[in-house]
CSV table of C-alpha atoms in Angstrom, one decimal:
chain,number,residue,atom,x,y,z
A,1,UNK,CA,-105.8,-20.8,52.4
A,2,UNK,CA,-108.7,-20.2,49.8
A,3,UNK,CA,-111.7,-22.2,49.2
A,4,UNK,CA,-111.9,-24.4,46.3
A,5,UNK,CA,-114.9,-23.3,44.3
A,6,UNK,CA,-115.8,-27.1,43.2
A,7,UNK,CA,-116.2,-30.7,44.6
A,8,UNK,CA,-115.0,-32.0,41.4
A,9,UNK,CA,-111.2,-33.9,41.1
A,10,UNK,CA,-109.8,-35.8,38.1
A,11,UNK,CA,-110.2,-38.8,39.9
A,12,UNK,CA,-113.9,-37.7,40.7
A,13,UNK,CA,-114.5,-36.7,37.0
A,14,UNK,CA,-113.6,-40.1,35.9
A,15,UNK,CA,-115.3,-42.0,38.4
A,16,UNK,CA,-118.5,-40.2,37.6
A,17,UNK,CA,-118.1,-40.4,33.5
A,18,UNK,CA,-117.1,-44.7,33.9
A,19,UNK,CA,-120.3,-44.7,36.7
A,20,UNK,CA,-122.9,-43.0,33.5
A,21,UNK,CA,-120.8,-45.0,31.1
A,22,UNK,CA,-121.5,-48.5,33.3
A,23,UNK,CA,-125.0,-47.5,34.8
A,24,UNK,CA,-126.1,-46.6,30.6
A,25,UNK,CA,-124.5,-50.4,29.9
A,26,UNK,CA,-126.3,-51.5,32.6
A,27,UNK,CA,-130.0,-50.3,31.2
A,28,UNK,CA,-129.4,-51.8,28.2
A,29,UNK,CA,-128.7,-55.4,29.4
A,30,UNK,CA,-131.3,-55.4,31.8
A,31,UNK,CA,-133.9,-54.0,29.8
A,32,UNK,CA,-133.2,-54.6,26.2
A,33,UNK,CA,-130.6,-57.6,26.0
A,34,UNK,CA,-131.4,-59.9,29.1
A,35,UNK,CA,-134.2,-62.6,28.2
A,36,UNK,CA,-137.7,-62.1,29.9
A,37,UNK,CA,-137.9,-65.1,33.3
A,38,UNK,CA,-140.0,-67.5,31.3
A,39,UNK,CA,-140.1,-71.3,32.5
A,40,UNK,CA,-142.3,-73.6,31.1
A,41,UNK,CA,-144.4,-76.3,33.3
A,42,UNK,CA,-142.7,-80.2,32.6
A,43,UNK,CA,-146.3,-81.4,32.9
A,44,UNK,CA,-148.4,-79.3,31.3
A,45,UNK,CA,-146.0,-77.4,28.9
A,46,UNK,CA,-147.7,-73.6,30.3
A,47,UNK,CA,-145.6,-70.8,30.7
A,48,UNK,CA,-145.0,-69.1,34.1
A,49,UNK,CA,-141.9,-67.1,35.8
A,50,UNK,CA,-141.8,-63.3,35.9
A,51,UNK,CA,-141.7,-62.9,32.5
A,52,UNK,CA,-140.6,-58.9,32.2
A,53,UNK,CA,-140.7,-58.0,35.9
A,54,UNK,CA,-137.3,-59.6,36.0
A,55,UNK,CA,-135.8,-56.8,35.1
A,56,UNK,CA,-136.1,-54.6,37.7
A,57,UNK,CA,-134.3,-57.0,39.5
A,58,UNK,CA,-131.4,-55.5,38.1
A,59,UNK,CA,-131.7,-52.4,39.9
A,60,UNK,CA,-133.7,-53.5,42.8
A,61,UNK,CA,-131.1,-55.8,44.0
A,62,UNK,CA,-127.5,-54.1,43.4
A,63,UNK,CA,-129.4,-51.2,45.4
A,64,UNK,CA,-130.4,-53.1,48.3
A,65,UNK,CA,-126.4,-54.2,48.3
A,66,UNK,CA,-125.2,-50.4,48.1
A,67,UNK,CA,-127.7,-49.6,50.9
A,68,UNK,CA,-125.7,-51.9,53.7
A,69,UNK,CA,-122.9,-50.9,51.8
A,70,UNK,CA,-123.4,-46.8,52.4
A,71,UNK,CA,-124.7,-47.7,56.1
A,72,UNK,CA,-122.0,-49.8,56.8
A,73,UNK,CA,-119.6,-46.7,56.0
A,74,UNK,CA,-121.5,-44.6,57.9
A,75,UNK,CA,-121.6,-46.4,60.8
A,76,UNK,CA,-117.7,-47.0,60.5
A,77,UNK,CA,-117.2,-43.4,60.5
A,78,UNK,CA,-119.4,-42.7,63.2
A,79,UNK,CA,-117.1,-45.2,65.3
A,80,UNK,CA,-114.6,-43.1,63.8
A,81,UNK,CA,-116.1,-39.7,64.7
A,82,UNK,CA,-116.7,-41.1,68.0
A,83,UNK,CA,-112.9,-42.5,69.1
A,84,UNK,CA,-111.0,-39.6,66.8
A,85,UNK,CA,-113.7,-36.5,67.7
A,86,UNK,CA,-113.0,-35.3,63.9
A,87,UNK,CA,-114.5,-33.4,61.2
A,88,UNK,CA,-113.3,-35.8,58.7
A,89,UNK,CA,-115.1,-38.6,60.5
A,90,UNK,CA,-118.4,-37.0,60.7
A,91,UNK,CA,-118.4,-35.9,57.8
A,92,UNK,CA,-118.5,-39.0,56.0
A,93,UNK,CA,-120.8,-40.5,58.7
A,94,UNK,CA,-123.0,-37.7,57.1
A,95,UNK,CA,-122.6,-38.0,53.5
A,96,UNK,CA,-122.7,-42.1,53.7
A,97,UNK,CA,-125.8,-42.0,56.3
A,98,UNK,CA,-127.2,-39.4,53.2
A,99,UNK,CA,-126.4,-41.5,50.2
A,100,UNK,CA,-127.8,-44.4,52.0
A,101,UNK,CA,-131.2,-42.8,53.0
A,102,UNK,CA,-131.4,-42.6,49.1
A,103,UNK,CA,-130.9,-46.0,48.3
A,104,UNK,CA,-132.8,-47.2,50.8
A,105,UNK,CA,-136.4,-45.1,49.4
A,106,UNK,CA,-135.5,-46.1,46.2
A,107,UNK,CA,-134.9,-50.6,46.8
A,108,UNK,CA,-138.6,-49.9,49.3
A,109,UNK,CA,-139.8,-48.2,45.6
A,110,UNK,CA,-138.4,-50.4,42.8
A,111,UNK,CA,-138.8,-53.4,45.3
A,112,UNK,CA,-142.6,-52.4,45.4
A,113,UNK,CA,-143.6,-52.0,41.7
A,114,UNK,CA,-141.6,-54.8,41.1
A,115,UNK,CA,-144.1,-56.9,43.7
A,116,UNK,CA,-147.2,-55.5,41.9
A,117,UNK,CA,-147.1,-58.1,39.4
A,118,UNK,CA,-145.1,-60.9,41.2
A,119,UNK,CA,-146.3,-60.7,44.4
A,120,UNK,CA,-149.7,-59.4,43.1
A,121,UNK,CA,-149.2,-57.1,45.9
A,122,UNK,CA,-147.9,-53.4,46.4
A,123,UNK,CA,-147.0,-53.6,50.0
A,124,UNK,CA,-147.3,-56.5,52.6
A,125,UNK,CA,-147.7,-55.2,56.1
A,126,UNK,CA,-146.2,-58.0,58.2
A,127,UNK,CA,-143.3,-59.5,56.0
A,128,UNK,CA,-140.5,-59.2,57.7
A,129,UNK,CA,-138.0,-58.1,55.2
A,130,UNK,CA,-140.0,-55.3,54.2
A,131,UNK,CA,-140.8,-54.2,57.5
A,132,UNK,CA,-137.1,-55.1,58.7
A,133,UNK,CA,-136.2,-52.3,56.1
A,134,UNK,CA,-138.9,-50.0,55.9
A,135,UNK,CA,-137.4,-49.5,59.9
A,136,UNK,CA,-134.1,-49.0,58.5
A,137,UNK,CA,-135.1,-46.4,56.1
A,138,UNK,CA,-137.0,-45.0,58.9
A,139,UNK,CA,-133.8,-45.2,61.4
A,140,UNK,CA,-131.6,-43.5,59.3
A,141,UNK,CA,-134.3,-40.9,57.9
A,142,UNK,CA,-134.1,-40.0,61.9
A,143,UNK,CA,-130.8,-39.7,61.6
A,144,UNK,CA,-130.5,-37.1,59.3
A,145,UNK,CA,-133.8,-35.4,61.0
A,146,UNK,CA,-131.4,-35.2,64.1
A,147,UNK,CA,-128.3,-34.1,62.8
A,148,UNK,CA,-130.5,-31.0,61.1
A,149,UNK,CA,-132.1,-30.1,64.7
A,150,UNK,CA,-128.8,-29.0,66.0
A,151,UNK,CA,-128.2,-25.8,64.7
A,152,UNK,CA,-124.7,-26.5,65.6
A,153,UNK,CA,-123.1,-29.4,63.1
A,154,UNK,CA,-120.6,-30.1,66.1
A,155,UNK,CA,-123.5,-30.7,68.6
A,156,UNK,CA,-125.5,-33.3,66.0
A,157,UNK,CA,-122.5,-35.5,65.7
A,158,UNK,CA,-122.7,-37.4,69.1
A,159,UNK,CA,-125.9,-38.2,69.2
A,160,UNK,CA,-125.8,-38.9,65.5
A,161,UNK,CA,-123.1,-41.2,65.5
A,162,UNK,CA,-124.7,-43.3,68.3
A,163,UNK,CA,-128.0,-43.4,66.5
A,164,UNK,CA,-126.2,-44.8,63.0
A,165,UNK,CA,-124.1,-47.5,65.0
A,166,UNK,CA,-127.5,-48.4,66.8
A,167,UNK,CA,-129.6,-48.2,63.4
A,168,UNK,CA,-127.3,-50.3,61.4
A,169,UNK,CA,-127.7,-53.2,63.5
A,170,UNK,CA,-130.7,-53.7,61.5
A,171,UNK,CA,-129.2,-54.9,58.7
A,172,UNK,CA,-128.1,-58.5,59.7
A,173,UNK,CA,-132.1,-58.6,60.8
A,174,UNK,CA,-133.0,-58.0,57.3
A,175,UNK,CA,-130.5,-60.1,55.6
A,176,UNK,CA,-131.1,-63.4,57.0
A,177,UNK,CA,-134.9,-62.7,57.9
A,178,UNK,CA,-135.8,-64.8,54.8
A,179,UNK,CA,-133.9,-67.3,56.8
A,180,UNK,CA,-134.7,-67.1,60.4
A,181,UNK,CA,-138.5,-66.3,59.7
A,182,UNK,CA,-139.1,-67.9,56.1
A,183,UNK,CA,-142.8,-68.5,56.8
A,184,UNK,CA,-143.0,-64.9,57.5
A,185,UNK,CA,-141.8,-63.4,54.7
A,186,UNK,CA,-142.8,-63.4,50.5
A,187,UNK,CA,-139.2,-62.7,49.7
A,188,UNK,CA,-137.1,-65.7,48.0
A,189,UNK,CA,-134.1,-66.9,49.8
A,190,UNK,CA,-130.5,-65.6,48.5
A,191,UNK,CA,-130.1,-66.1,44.8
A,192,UNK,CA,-126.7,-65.4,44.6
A,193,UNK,CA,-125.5,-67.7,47.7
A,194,UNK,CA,-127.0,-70.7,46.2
A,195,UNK,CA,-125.8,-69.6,42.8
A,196,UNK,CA,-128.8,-70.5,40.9
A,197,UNK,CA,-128.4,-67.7,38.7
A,198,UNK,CA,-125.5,-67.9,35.7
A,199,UNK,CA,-124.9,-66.8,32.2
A,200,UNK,CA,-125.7,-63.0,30.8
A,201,UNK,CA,-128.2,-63.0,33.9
A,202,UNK,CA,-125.5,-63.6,36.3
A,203,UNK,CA,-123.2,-60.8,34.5
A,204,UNK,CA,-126.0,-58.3,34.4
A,205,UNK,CA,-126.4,-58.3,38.0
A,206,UNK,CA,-122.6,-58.8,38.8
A,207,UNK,CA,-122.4,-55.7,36.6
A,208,UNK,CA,-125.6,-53.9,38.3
A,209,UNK,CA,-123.7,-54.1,41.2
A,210,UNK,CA,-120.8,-53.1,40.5
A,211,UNK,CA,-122.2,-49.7,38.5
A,212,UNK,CA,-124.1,-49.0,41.7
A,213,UNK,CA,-121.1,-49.6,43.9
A,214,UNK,CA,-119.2,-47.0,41.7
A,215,UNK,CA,-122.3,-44.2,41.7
A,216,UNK,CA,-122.7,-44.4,45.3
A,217,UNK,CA,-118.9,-43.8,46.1
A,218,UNK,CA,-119.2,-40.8,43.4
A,219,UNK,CA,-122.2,-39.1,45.2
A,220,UNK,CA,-120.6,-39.7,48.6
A,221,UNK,CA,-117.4,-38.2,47.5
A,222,UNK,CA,-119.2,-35.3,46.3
A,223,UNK,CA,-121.5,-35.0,49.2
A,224,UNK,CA,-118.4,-35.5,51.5
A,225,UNK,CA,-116.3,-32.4,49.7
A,226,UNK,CA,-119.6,-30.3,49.8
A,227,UNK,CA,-119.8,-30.9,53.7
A,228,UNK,CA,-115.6,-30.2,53.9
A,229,UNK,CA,-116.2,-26.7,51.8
A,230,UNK,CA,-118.8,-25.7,53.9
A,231,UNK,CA,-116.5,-26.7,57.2
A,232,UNK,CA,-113.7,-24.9,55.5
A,233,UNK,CA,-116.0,-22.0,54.6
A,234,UNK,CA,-117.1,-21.7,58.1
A,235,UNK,CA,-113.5,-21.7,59.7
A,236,UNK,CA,-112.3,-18.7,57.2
A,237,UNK,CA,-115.4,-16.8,58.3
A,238,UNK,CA,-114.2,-17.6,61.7
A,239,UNK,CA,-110.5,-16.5,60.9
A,240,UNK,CA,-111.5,-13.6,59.3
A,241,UNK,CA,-113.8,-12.2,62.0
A,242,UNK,CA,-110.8,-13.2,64.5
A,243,UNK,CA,-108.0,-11.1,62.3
A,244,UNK,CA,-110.7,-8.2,62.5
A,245,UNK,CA,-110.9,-8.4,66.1
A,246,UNK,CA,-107.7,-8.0,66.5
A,247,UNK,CA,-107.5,-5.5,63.9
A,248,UNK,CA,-109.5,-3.6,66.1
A,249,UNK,CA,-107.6,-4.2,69.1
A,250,UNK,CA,-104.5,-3.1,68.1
A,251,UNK,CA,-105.8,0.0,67.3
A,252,UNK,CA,-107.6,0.7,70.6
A,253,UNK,CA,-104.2,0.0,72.3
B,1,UNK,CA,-111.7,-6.3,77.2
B,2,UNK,CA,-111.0,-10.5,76.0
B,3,UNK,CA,-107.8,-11.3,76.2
B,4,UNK,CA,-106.2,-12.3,72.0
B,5,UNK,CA,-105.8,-16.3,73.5
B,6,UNK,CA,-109.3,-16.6,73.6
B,7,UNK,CA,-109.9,-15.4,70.6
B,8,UNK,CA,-107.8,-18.4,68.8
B,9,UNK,CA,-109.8,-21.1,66.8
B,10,UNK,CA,-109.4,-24.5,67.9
B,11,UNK,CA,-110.2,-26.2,64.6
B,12,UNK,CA,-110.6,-30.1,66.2
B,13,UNK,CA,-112.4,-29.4,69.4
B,14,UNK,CA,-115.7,-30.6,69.5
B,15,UNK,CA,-117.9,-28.1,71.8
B,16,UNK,CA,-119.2,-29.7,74.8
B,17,UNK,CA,-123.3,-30.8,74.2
B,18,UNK,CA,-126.2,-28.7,75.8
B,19,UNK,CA,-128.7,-31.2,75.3
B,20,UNK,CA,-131.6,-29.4,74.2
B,21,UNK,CA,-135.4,-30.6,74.4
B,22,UNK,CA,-136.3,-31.0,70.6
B,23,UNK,CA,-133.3,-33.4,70.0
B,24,UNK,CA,-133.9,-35.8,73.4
B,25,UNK,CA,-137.8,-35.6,72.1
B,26,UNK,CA,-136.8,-37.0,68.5
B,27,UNK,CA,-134.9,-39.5,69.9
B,28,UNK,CA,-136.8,-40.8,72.0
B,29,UNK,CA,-140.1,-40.6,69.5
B,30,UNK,CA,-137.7,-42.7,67.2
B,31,UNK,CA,-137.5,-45.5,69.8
B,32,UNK,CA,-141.0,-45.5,70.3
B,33,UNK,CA,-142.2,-45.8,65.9
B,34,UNK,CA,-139.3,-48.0,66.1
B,35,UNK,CA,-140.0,-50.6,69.2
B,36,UNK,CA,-144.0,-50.4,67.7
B,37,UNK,CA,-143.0,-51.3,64.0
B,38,UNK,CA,-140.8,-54.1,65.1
B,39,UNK,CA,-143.3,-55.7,67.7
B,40,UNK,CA,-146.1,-55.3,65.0
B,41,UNK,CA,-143.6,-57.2,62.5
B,42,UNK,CA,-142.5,-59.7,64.8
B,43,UNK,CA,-145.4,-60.5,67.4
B,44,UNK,CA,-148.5,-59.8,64.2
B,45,UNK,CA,-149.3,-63.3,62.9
B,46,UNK,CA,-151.2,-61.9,60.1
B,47,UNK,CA,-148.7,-62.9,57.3
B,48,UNK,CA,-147.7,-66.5,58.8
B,49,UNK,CA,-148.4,-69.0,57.3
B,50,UNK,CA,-149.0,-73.1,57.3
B,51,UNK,CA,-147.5,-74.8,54.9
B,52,UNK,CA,-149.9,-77.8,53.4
B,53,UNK,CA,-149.6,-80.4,55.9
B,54,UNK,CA,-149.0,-78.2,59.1
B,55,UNK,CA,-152.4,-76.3,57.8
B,56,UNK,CA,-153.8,-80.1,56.9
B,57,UNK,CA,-152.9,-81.7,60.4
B,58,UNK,CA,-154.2,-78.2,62.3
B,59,UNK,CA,-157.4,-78.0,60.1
B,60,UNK,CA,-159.7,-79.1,63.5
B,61,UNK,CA,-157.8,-76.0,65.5
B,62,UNK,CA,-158.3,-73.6,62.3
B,63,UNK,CA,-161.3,-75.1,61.4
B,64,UNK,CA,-163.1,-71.5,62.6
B,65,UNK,CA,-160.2,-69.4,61.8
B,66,UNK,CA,-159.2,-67.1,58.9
B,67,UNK,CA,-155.1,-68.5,58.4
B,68,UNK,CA,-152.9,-68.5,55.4
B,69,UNK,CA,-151.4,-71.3,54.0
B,70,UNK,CA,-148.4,-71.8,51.8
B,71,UNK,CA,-148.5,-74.6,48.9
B,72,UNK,CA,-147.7,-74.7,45.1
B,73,UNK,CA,-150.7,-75.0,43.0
B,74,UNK,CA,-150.7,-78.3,41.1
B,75,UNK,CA,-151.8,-79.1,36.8
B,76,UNK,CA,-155.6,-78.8,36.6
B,77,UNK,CA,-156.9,-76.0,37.3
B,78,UNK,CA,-160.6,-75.4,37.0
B,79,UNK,CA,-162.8,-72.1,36.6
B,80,UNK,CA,-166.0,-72.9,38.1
B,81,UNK,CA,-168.8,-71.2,40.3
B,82,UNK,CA,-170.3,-71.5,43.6
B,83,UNK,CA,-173.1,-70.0,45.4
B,84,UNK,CA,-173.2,-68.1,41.6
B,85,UNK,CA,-169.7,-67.0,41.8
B,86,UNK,CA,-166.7,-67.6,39.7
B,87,UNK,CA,-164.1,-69.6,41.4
B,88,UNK,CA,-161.1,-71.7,40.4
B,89,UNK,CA,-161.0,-75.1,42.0
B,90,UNK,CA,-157.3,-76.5,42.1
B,91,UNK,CA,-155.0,-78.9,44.4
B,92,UNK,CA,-152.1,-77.2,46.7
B,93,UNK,CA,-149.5,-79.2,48.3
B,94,UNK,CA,-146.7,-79.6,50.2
B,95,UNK,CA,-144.4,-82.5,49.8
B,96,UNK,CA,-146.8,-85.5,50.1
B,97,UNK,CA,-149.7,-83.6,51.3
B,98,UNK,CA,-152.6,-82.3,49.7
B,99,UNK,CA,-155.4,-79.3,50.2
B,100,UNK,CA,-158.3,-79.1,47.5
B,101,UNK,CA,-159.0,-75.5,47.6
B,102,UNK,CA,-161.1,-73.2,46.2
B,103,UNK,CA,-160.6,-69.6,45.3
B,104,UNK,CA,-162.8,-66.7,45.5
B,105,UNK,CA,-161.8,-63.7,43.2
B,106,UNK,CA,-158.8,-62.5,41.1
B,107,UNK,CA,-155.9,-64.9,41.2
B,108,UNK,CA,-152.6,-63.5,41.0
B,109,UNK,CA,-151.0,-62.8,37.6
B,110,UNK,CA,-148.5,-64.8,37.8
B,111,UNK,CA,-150.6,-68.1,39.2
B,112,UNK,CA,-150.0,-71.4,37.4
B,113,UNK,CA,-149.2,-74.4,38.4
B,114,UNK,CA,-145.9,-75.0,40.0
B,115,UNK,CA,-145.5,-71.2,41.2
B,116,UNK,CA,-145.7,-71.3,44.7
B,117,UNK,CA,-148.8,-69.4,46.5
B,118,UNK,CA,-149.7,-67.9,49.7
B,119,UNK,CA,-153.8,-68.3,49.9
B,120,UNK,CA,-155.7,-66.5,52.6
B,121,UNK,CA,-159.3,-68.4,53.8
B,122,UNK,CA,-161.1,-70.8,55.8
B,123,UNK,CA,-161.5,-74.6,56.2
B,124,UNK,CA,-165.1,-76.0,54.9
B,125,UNK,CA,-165.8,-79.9,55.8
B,126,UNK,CA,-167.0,-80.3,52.0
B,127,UNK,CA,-165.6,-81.3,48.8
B,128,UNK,CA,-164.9,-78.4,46.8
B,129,UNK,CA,-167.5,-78.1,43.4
B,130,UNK,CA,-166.2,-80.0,40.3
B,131,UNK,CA,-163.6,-81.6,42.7
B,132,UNK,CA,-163.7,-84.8,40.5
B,133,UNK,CA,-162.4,-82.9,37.4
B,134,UNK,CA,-159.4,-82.6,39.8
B,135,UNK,CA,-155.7,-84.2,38.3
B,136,UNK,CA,-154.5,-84.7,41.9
B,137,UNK,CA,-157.1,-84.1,44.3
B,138,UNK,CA,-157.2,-84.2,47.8
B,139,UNK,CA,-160.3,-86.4,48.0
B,140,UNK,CA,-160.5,-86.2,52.1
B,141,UNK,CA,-163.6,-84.5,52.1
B,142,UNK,CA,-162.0,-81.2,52.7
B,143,UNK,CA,-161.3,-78.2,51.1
B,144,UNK,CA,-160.1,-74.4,51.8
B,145,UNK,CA,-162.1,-71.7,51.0
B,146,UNK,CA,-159.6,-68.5,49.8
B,147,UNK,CA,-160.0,-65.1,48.6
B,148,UNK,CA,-156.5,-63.5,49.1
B,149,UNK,CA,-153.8,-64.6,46.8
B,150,UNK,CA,-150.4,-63.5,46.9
B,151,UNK,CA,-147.2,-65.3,45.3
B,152,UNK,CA,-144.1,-66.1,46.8
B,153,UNK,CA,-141.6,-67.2,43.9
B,154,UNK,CA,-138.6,-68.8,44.0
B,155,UNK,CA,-134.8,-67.9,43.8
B,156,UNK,CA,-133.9,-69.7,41.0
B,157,UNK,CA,-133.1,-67.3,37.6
B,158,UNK,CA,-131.6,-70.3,35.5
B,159,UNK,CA,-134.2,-70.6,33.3
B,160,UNK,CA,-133.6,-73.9,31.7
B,161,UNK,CA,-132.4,-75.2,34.7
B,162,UNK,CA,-134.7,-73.8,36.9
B,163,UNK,CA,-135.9,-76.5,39.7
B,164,UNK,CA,-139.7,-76.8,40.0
B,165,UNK,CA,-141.5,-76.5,43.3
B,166,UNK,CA,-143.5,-79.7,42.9
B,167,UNK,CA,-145.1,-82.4,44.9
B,168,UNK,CA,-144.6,-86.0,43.9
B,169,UNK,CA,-147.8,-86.9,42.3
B,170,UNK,CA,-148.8,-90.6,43.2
């Protein structure tokens, strides 16, 4: 059997041009077409809202969804790993604990600059939703640190997979923190559950998310082929050095 | 010499662990940044805070103590000074109840009236200066002494149809 020499399909290929295609859409509502959060007070007519921080919004948020979404993979997978004892399984533990890792830095970033000039704060040591996620990011930062002190992929993957079904019960903490300990946290309650969002606002961030859905499948699936390749690699090494064993043997006998 | 059987690749089978040192070490330093984060979240009282009238009907217990109290600023704000220093003078409440306060520094960008605020400070058993320019104030000889102003918004995007945090003015 040979080694493909790319991670790319046609299916891949068309996910990843609709995912530019729908993430390029996506900038231009959010930052171009959307209306700035402007209210104005009944009483004294003065403006207030978040005016153009908004917008981040539109990134911040479908990110923080595709976060539980690429942990929640990985943790299936690491069940998976852990009942089947399959390449297949760790591998896209791996490549969704990966993915995820990524999101993660970048909701704790965007989510950050976006609180600058709401908030009028970078960072708030003490809320519990950021500090209910900075632990994830931490968690599954760990996870990968483990996985690369093995030098054997097949030794990380135990350990691993217990560490990502442990690490992702941190995400029902974060999601209804704003909930259990809403005098503990700056973070508004869900938006989207009490549906006090609608129009080109709503669609933006329906469409945010759905763009972000569709780039995180594409990088997993890449980062899941890369991880097969190199498996696949690995194994024909193995065959080859085998065949020229017995190469060798047959001669001495 | 091996024998050619042991020489076969068994693609599926996982290798049996030898639990090294560096790997139990990680894990276990994990648990520990972990466990400390979370009990520094949850047991750190640094970011609760008293709403209006929890902050109004503990202000004897707090009287002493820096706390931080939650309330949505109300129309009539005032930029004054005390001691020599600029300060804004405004009313924060909570449902019915009401906290004169008086603010030390910076505010927030975002601060205006109706935007809901998280004030950092101390209690002082005095009317807060230019209190009687106040729309709705307090008037229980009172007031809160802040320097440390973040905001917590609200979750409502529909812009004309936005609710208001507000406090029924009487």
């Amino acid at each position: 059997m040979t080694v493909p020499i790319t991670t790319a399909s046609k299916g891949s290929k068309i996910l990843g041009i609709t995912s530019i295609i729908g993430f390029a859409v996506l900038i231009l509502l959010a930052f171009f077409v959307t209306d700035p959060d402007i209210r104005f007070h009944p009483e004294t007519g003065e403006e207030f809202g978040q005016f153009d921080a908004v917008r981040l919004l539109y990134l911040h948020v479908p990110m923080a969804i595709v976060t539980y979404l690429a942990f929640v993979i990985c943790a299936i997978a690491s069940a998976g790993y852990l009942i089947k004892r399959t390449f297949w399984w760790d591998s896209m533990a791996h490549a969704a604990g990966e993915v995820g890792t990524l999101t993660c830095a970048l909701v704790l970033i965007t989510g950050s600059i976006w609180g600058r000039p709401v908030w009028n704060t970078w960072w708030e040591w003490g809320d519990v939703r950021l500090m209910s996620t900075l632990i994830l990011f931490l968690l599954f930062l760990g996870y990968l640190a483990l996985r690369g002190a093995f030098v054997s992929p097949q030794r990380a993957a135990r350990p691993a997979a217990i560490v990502a079904l442990i690490a992702v019960l941190d995400i029902p903490l974060i999601n209804r923190s704003v909930e259990w300990w809403e005098n503990r946290t700056l973070h508004q309650k869900s938006t989207l559950s009490e549906l006090k969002i609608e129009d080109l606002t709503l669609f933006t961030l329906m469409l945010g998310i759905l763009v972000s859905v569709l780039v995180m499948s594409w990088l997993i699936l890449h980062r899941f082929r890369v991880a097969w390749l190199e498996h696949m690699e690995f194994e024909q090494g193995v065959k080859s050095a085998i065949e020229e064993r017995r190469h060798i043997d047959n001669k001495e006998q | 010499m091996k024998s050619l059987e042991e020489l076969t690749p068994r693609q599926d089978r996982i290798e049996k662990k030898n639990s090294g040192l560096l790997p139990k070490f990680a894990g276990v330093l994990l648990l520990v940044i972990v466990v400390i984060v979370l009990f520094k979240t949850l047991g750190n009282a640094s970011l609760f805070f008293y709403p209006v009238d929890e902050a109004v009907e503990k202000r004897v217990e707090l009287q002493d103590r820096r706390f931080r109290v939650i309330g949505t600023p109300q129309p009539g704000i005032i930029e004054t000074t005390l001691s020599g220093r600029q300060v804004l003078v405004f009313t924060l409440c909570t449902g019915n109840v009401y906290a004169d306060v008086a603010h030390e520094g910076d505010p927030a960008e975002l601060f205006n009236p109706g935007v809901p605020v998280v004030l950092q400070g101390v209690w002082s058993e005095t009317k807060p200066p230019s209190s009687e320019k106040l729309l709705y104030p307090a008037n229980d000889g009172w007031h809160i002494k802040t320097d440390s102003m973040v905001v917590k918004h609200d979750n409502d995007y529909r812009s004309d149809r936005a609710e208001l945090e507000s406090c029924s003015s009487e």
